[in-house]
Structure formats: C-alpha cells, structure tokens
Protein backbone atom coordinates (compact mmCIF):
# COMPACT_ATOMS: atom_id res chain seq x y z
CA MET A 1 6.23 -14.43 12.71
CA ILE A 2 6.80 -13.87 9.13
CA ALA A 3 4.53 -12.07 6.55
CA LEU A 4 4.89 -11.91 2.87
CA GLY A 5 3.52 -8.35 1.47
CA ILE A 6 2.36 -8.20 -2.31
CA GLU A 7 1.99 -4.92 -3.95
CA THR A 8 0.74 -4.88 -7.41
CA SER A 9 -1.52 -1.73 -7.41
CA THR A 10 0.50 0.36 -9.74
CA PRO A 11 3.13 -0.31 -12.47
CA ALA A 12 5.85 -0.24 -9.67
CA GLY A 13 5.34 -3.52 -8.45
CA SER A 14 6.91 -5.11 -5.10
CA LEU A 15 7.04 -8.20 -3.02
CA SER A 16 8.69 -8.12 0.58
CA LEU A 17 8.99 -10.55 3.76
CA VAL A 18 9.03 -9.24 7.01
CA SER A 19 9.37 -10.10 10.57
CA GLU A 20 8.27 -8.41 13.73
CA GLU A 21 11.94 -7.48 13.98
CA GLY A 22 12.26 -5.81 10.48
CA THR A 23 12.78 -6.45 6.71
CA LEU A 24 14.08 -9.87 5.43
CA ALA A 25 14.12 -9.28 1.78
CA SER A 26 12.38 -7.12 -0.77
CA SER A 27 11.86 -6.93 -4.61
CA PHE A 28 10.88 -4.16 -7.05
CA TYR A 29 10.22 -3.95 -10.68
CA SER A 30 8.29 -2.18 -13.08
CA SER A 31 5.26 -3.65 -15.28
CA LEU A 32 5.73 -1.33 -17.76
CA HIS A 33 8.64 -3.77 -18.86
CA LEU A 34 7.19 -7.06 -17.41
CA ARG A 35 3.65 -8.00 -16.46
CA HIS A 36 2.89 -8.80 -12.82
CA SER A 37 1.93 -12.05 -13.77
CA SER A 38 5.21 -13.02 -15.53
CA TRP A 39 7.29 -12.03 -12.64
CA ILE A 40 5.76 -12.51 -9.20
CA ILE A 41 5.81 -16.20 -8.61
CA GLY A 42 9.41 -16.61 -9.79
CA GLU A 43 10.42 -13.50 -7.47
CA ILE A 44 8.51 -15.06 -4.35
CA ASP A 45 11.20 -17.91 -4.96
CA HIS A 46 13.70 -15.35 -5.20
CA ILE A 47 13.09 -13.35 -2.32
CA LEU A 48 12.84 -16.41 -0.25
CA MET A 49 16.12 -17.41 -1.37
CA LEU A 50 17.81 -14.27 -0.46
CA SER A 51 16.22 -14.19 3.05
CA SER A 52 16.88 -18.27 3.52
CA ILE A 53 13.22 -18.69 4.40
CA LYS A 54 11.13 -21.45 3.62
CA LEU A 55 7.72 -20.91 2.45
CA SER A 56 6.27 -22.83 5.10
CA GLU A 57 7.60 -20.40 7.82
CA ILE A 58 5.39 -17.48 6.39
CA SER A 59 2.68 -17.00 8.98
CA VAL A 60 0.46 -14.63 6.83
CA ILE A 61 -0.04 -13.19 3.14
CA ALA A 62 -0.71 -9.58 3.03
CA VAL A 63 -1.93 -7.81 -0.35
CA SER A 64 -2.73 -4.19 -1.32
CA THR A 65 -6.34 -4.20 -2.24
CA GLY A 66 -6.48 -0.80 -3.82
CA PRO A 67 -7.77 1.50 -5.34
CA GLY A 68 -5.23 0.98 -8.33
CA SER A 69 -4.79 -1.15 -11.46
CA PHE A 70 -7.52 -3.46 -12.12
CA SER A 71 -5.27 -6.14 -13.80
CA GLY A 72 -2.48 -5.66 -11.22
CA LEU A 73 -4.77 -6.06 -8.20
CA ARG A 74 -6.20 -9.22 -9.80
CA VAL A 75 -2.68 -10.83 -10.22
CA GLY A 76 -2.01 -9.73 -6.42
CA TYR A 77 -5.24 -11.18 -5.39
CA ALA A 78 -4.84 -14.65 -7.25
CA THR A 79 -1.41 -15.17 -6.00
CA ALA A 80 -2.04 -14.34 -2.43
CA GLN A 81 -5.30 -16.60 -2.35
CA GLY A 82 -3.52 -19.40 -4.30
CA LEU A 83 -0.54 -19.14 -1.42
CA SER A 84 -3.10 -18.75 1.44
CA ALA A 85 -5.03 -22.01 0.31
CA GLY A 86 -1.98 -24.11 -0.40
CA LEU A 87 -0.21 -23.10 2.75
CA ASP A 88 -3.28 -22.93 4.93
CA ILE A 89 -2.46 -19.47 6.15
CA PRO A 90 -4.66 -16.12 6.28
CA VAL A 91 -4.51 -13.53 3.88
CA ILE A 92 -4.98 -10.08 4.92
CA GLY A 93 -6.21 -7.18 2.75
CA VAL A 94 -4.71 -3.87 3.20
CA PRO A 95 -6.06 -0.43 1.47
CA THR A 96 -3.29 0.93 -0.68
CA LEU A 97 -3.97 4.54 0.56
CA ASP A 98 -3.03 3.27 4.14
CA VAL A 99 0.20 1.52 2.27
CA ILE A 100 1.16 5.22 0.87
CA CYS A 101 0.75 6.82 4.25
CA HIS A 102 2.85 4.17 5.81
CA ASN A 103 5.78 5.71 3.42
CA ILE A 104 5.78 8.90 5.54
CA CYS A 105 7.42 9.07 9.05
CA GLU A 106 5.13 10.19 11.85
CA LYS A 107 5.04 14.05 11.61
CA ASP A 108 2.88 16.73 13.22
CA ILE A 109 1.21 17.64 10.06
CA GLN A 110 -1.66 16.11 8.13
CA VAL A 111 -1.22 13.64 5.28
CA CYS A 112 -3.12 13.26 2.28
CA SER A 113 -2.67 9.99 0.60
CA THR A 114 -3.44 9.83 -2.99
CA ILE A 115 -4.24 7.72 -6.28
CA ASP A 116 -5.10 9.04 -9.75
CA GLY A 117 -8.81 7.83 -10.35
CA ARG A 118 -8.73 9.14 -13.87
CA LYS A 119 -11.04 11.47 -15.74
CA ASP A 120 -10.23 14.28 -13.29
CA LYS A 121 -10.89 11.84 -10.19
CA ILE A 122 -8.81 11.27 -7.23
CA HIS A 123 -8.89 8.74 -4.60
CA ILE A 124 -7.84 10.19 -1.24
CA ALA A 125 -7.68 9.61 2.46
CA LEU A 126 -6.36 11.93 5.17
CA TYR A 127 -4.29 10.87 8.20
CA ARG A 128 -2.62 12.19 11.25
CA LYS A 129 0.32 10.57 12.71
CA GLN A 130 -0.56 7.64 10.64
CA ARG A 131 -4.20 7.60 11.94
CA MET A 132 -7.01 7.84 9.38
CA VAL A 133 -8.83 10.96 10.23
CA SER A 134 -11.13 10.69 7.06
CA ASP A 135 -13.15 8.38 5.16
CA TYR A 136 -11.97 6.74 1.90
CA ILE A 137 -12.97 9.26 -0.61
CA THR A 138 -13.21 9.54 -4.58
CA CYS A 139 -13.57 12.86 -5.71
CA ASP A 140 -12.63 15.65 -8.18
CA LEU A 141 -10.00 18.20 -7.51
CA SER A 142 -12.01 21.09 -6.15
CA SER A 143 -13.82 18.58 -3.93
CA LEU A 144 -10.59 17.69 -2.49
CA THR A 145 -9.27 21.30 -1.96
CA SER A 146 -12.47 22.03 -0.29
CA LEU A 147 -11.49 19.25 2.38
CA ILE A 148 -7.97 21.07 3.25
CA ASP A 149 -8.24 23.49 6.09
CA GLN A 150 -4.75 22.96 7.42
CA GLU A 151 -1.17 22.17 6.44
CA THR A 152 -1.13 19.09 4.32
CA LEU A 153 1.61 16.83 3.23
CA PHE A 154 0.38 15.19 -0.24
CA VAL A 155 1.90 11.89 -0.94
CA GLY A 156 1.06 8.95 -3.77
CA PRO A 157 0.96 8.44 -7.43
CA GLY A 158 -2.04 10.82 -7.72
CA VAL A 159 0.04 13.74 -6.87
CA GLY A 160 1.94 13.97 -10.17
CA ALA A 161 -1.49 14.68 -12.27
CA TYR A 162 -2.71 17.45 -9.73
CA LYS A 163 0.33 18.82 -7.83
CA ASP A 164 0.43 22.04 -10.02
CA ARG A 165 -3.48 22.59 -9.65
CA ILE A 166 -3.25 21.75 -5.79
CA LYS A 167 -0.36 24.42 -5.48
CA GLU A 168 -2.67 26.82 -7.00
CA LYS A 169 -5.50 26.46 -5.02
CA LEU A 170 -3.79 25.99 -1.53
CA GLY A 171 -0.66 27.98 -1.74
CA ALA A 172 1.60 27.54 1.08
CA SER A 173 -0.60 25.15 2.79
CA ALA A 174 0.53 22.15 0.54
CA PHE A 175 3.65 20.41 0.98
CA PHE A 176 4.63 17.57 -1.45
CA SER A 177 6.66 14.29 -0.53
CA HIS A 178 9.79 12.94 -2.41
CA PRO A 179 8.75 11.12 -5.41
CA PHE A 180 10.37 7.75 -4.08
CA HIS A 181 7.45 7.92 -1.24
CA ASN A 182 4.84 8.23 -3.86
CA ILE A 183 5.01 4.68 -4.57
CA PRO A 184 3.18 2.03 -2.74
CA GLN A 185 5.78 -0.56 -1.37
CA ALA A 186 5.51 -4.05 -0.44
CA THR A 187 7.29 -3.83 2.92
CA SER A 188 4.65 -1.60 3.95
CA VAL A 189 1.89 -3.91 2.88
CA ALA A 190 3.50 -6.77 4.98
CA PHE A 191 4.15 -4.61 8.16
CA LEU A 192 0.42 -3.32 8.05
CA GLY A 193 -0.75 -6.97 7.44
CA LEU A 194 1.35 -8.25 10.31
CA ILE A 195 -0.26 -5.73 12.68
CA ALA A 196 -3.82 -6.66 11.46
CA PHE A 197 -3.24 -10.29 11.33
CA LYS A 198 -2.08 -10.09 15.33
CA ARG A 199 -5.35 -8.17 15.96
CA LYS A 200 -7.49 -10.59 14.31
CA LYS A 201 -5.72 -13.45 15.92
CA GLU A 202 -6.38 -12.05 19.19
CA SER A 203 -9.92 -11.64 18.58
CA SER A 204 -10.40 -15.07 16.81
CA GLN A 205 -11.37 -13.09 13.71
CA LEU A 206 -9.23 -14.81 11.06
CA VAL A 207 -10.64 -16.39 7.88
CA TYR A 208 -8.58 -18.72 5.80
CA GLY A 209 -8.22 -18.97 1.88
CA HIS A 210 -9.86 -15.42 0.90
CA LEU A 211 -9.03 -11.93 1.33
CA ASP A 212 -10.04 -10.88 5.05
C-alpha cells in the first residue's frame, strides 16, 4: 500500500511517497523561489521516477489541511483532488499541527505544535506521545502560556516569532525543538494519511474525489 503525501501549508513545500515499510522518495523546495503551482506536478513525476513507482500503484493521496498559507493550501487541495478523481482513489486530509508533532520522536514530555497565525495570534495543539491532549486552538500568547502547566517542548513554524516571549513567561518549563523539526514534512503527511486510510477502510468510511 503506497501513499503520496502533499505538504504546501508553508513556504517550505514537500512531496513524499511512502509505503507501510518506509519512505520511498521525497522532495523538498522553497516557494520563496518557486511557486507551489509551478513545481508540484513536475515534482510528482520526479519522485515517481526516483522510486520506480507508477502513478497507478498509489493507493491514497494525503494532503496537509492547514492552518497555513491560503494560497499554498489551495494548490495542495487542488492537486490532491485532481489526482484522486483521475485515479479513483481516496484523498485524506491531515491537520498540519498533527504533521508538525509527528516530526518529534515519542518523548515523555508534552509537545506544543505551533503555526504563526499573524496579528499576534498563534495556532496550537498539545500532544503527549503523539496523542492529542487538547483541541486545535487559535489564541494570543498570553492565552497560550496560561495553558502550559508542565514542561513542554515547542515545535513548528509558530515558534520563531514567539520564542523569546515564551521563554520569558515560562522559563525553565519551555523547551524548543531543532529548527529542522519546525518544518511540516510530506513524509509525515503521507504516513498519517496511510494510518487514517486503513482505519477508514476498515470502517467503510472512505469518500472518493474530495477531502475526507
């Protein structure tokens, strides 16, 4: 079973082909230099060639659903839905905050996945051992720090704008991931999509041709 993951919620876009055994091929780029729409279709062909996989062998399309860049997400949605309709396979939407958390190996510490919401707002969700322990929340920094009552590892593109202020308010309770882990990655989108696909297939909840 093979999944194609599409991540276009931030300027650091990526694609990935994965199977249940591991990653088959991935591609990363920056939309600061090339628009998502100019890159994505040709790069899908490229990773198919690298992995010696045919388009017809893909079982499911997984796409990051945000929050994030509206224009980037729109390109990801359109690409996923077009491939889903053309191949008659399901498309699974994966929340970007879940994708970011998936960058972090399971640790016995609370993880706060973040995306900058601009205008002093931040999108967050809290996890422990990659299991969600909060709702998806959009709040200001004061509300965020009031939610933190234990040691917490902050990860995601929302960290950069608020790191110093979080450290000031939370002190030694706040930890921060390596910058590489702050980037949502298509490999995580694909693996999470594959998990969701198997669950929905078992419960006969799959929907074809649009985001599920």
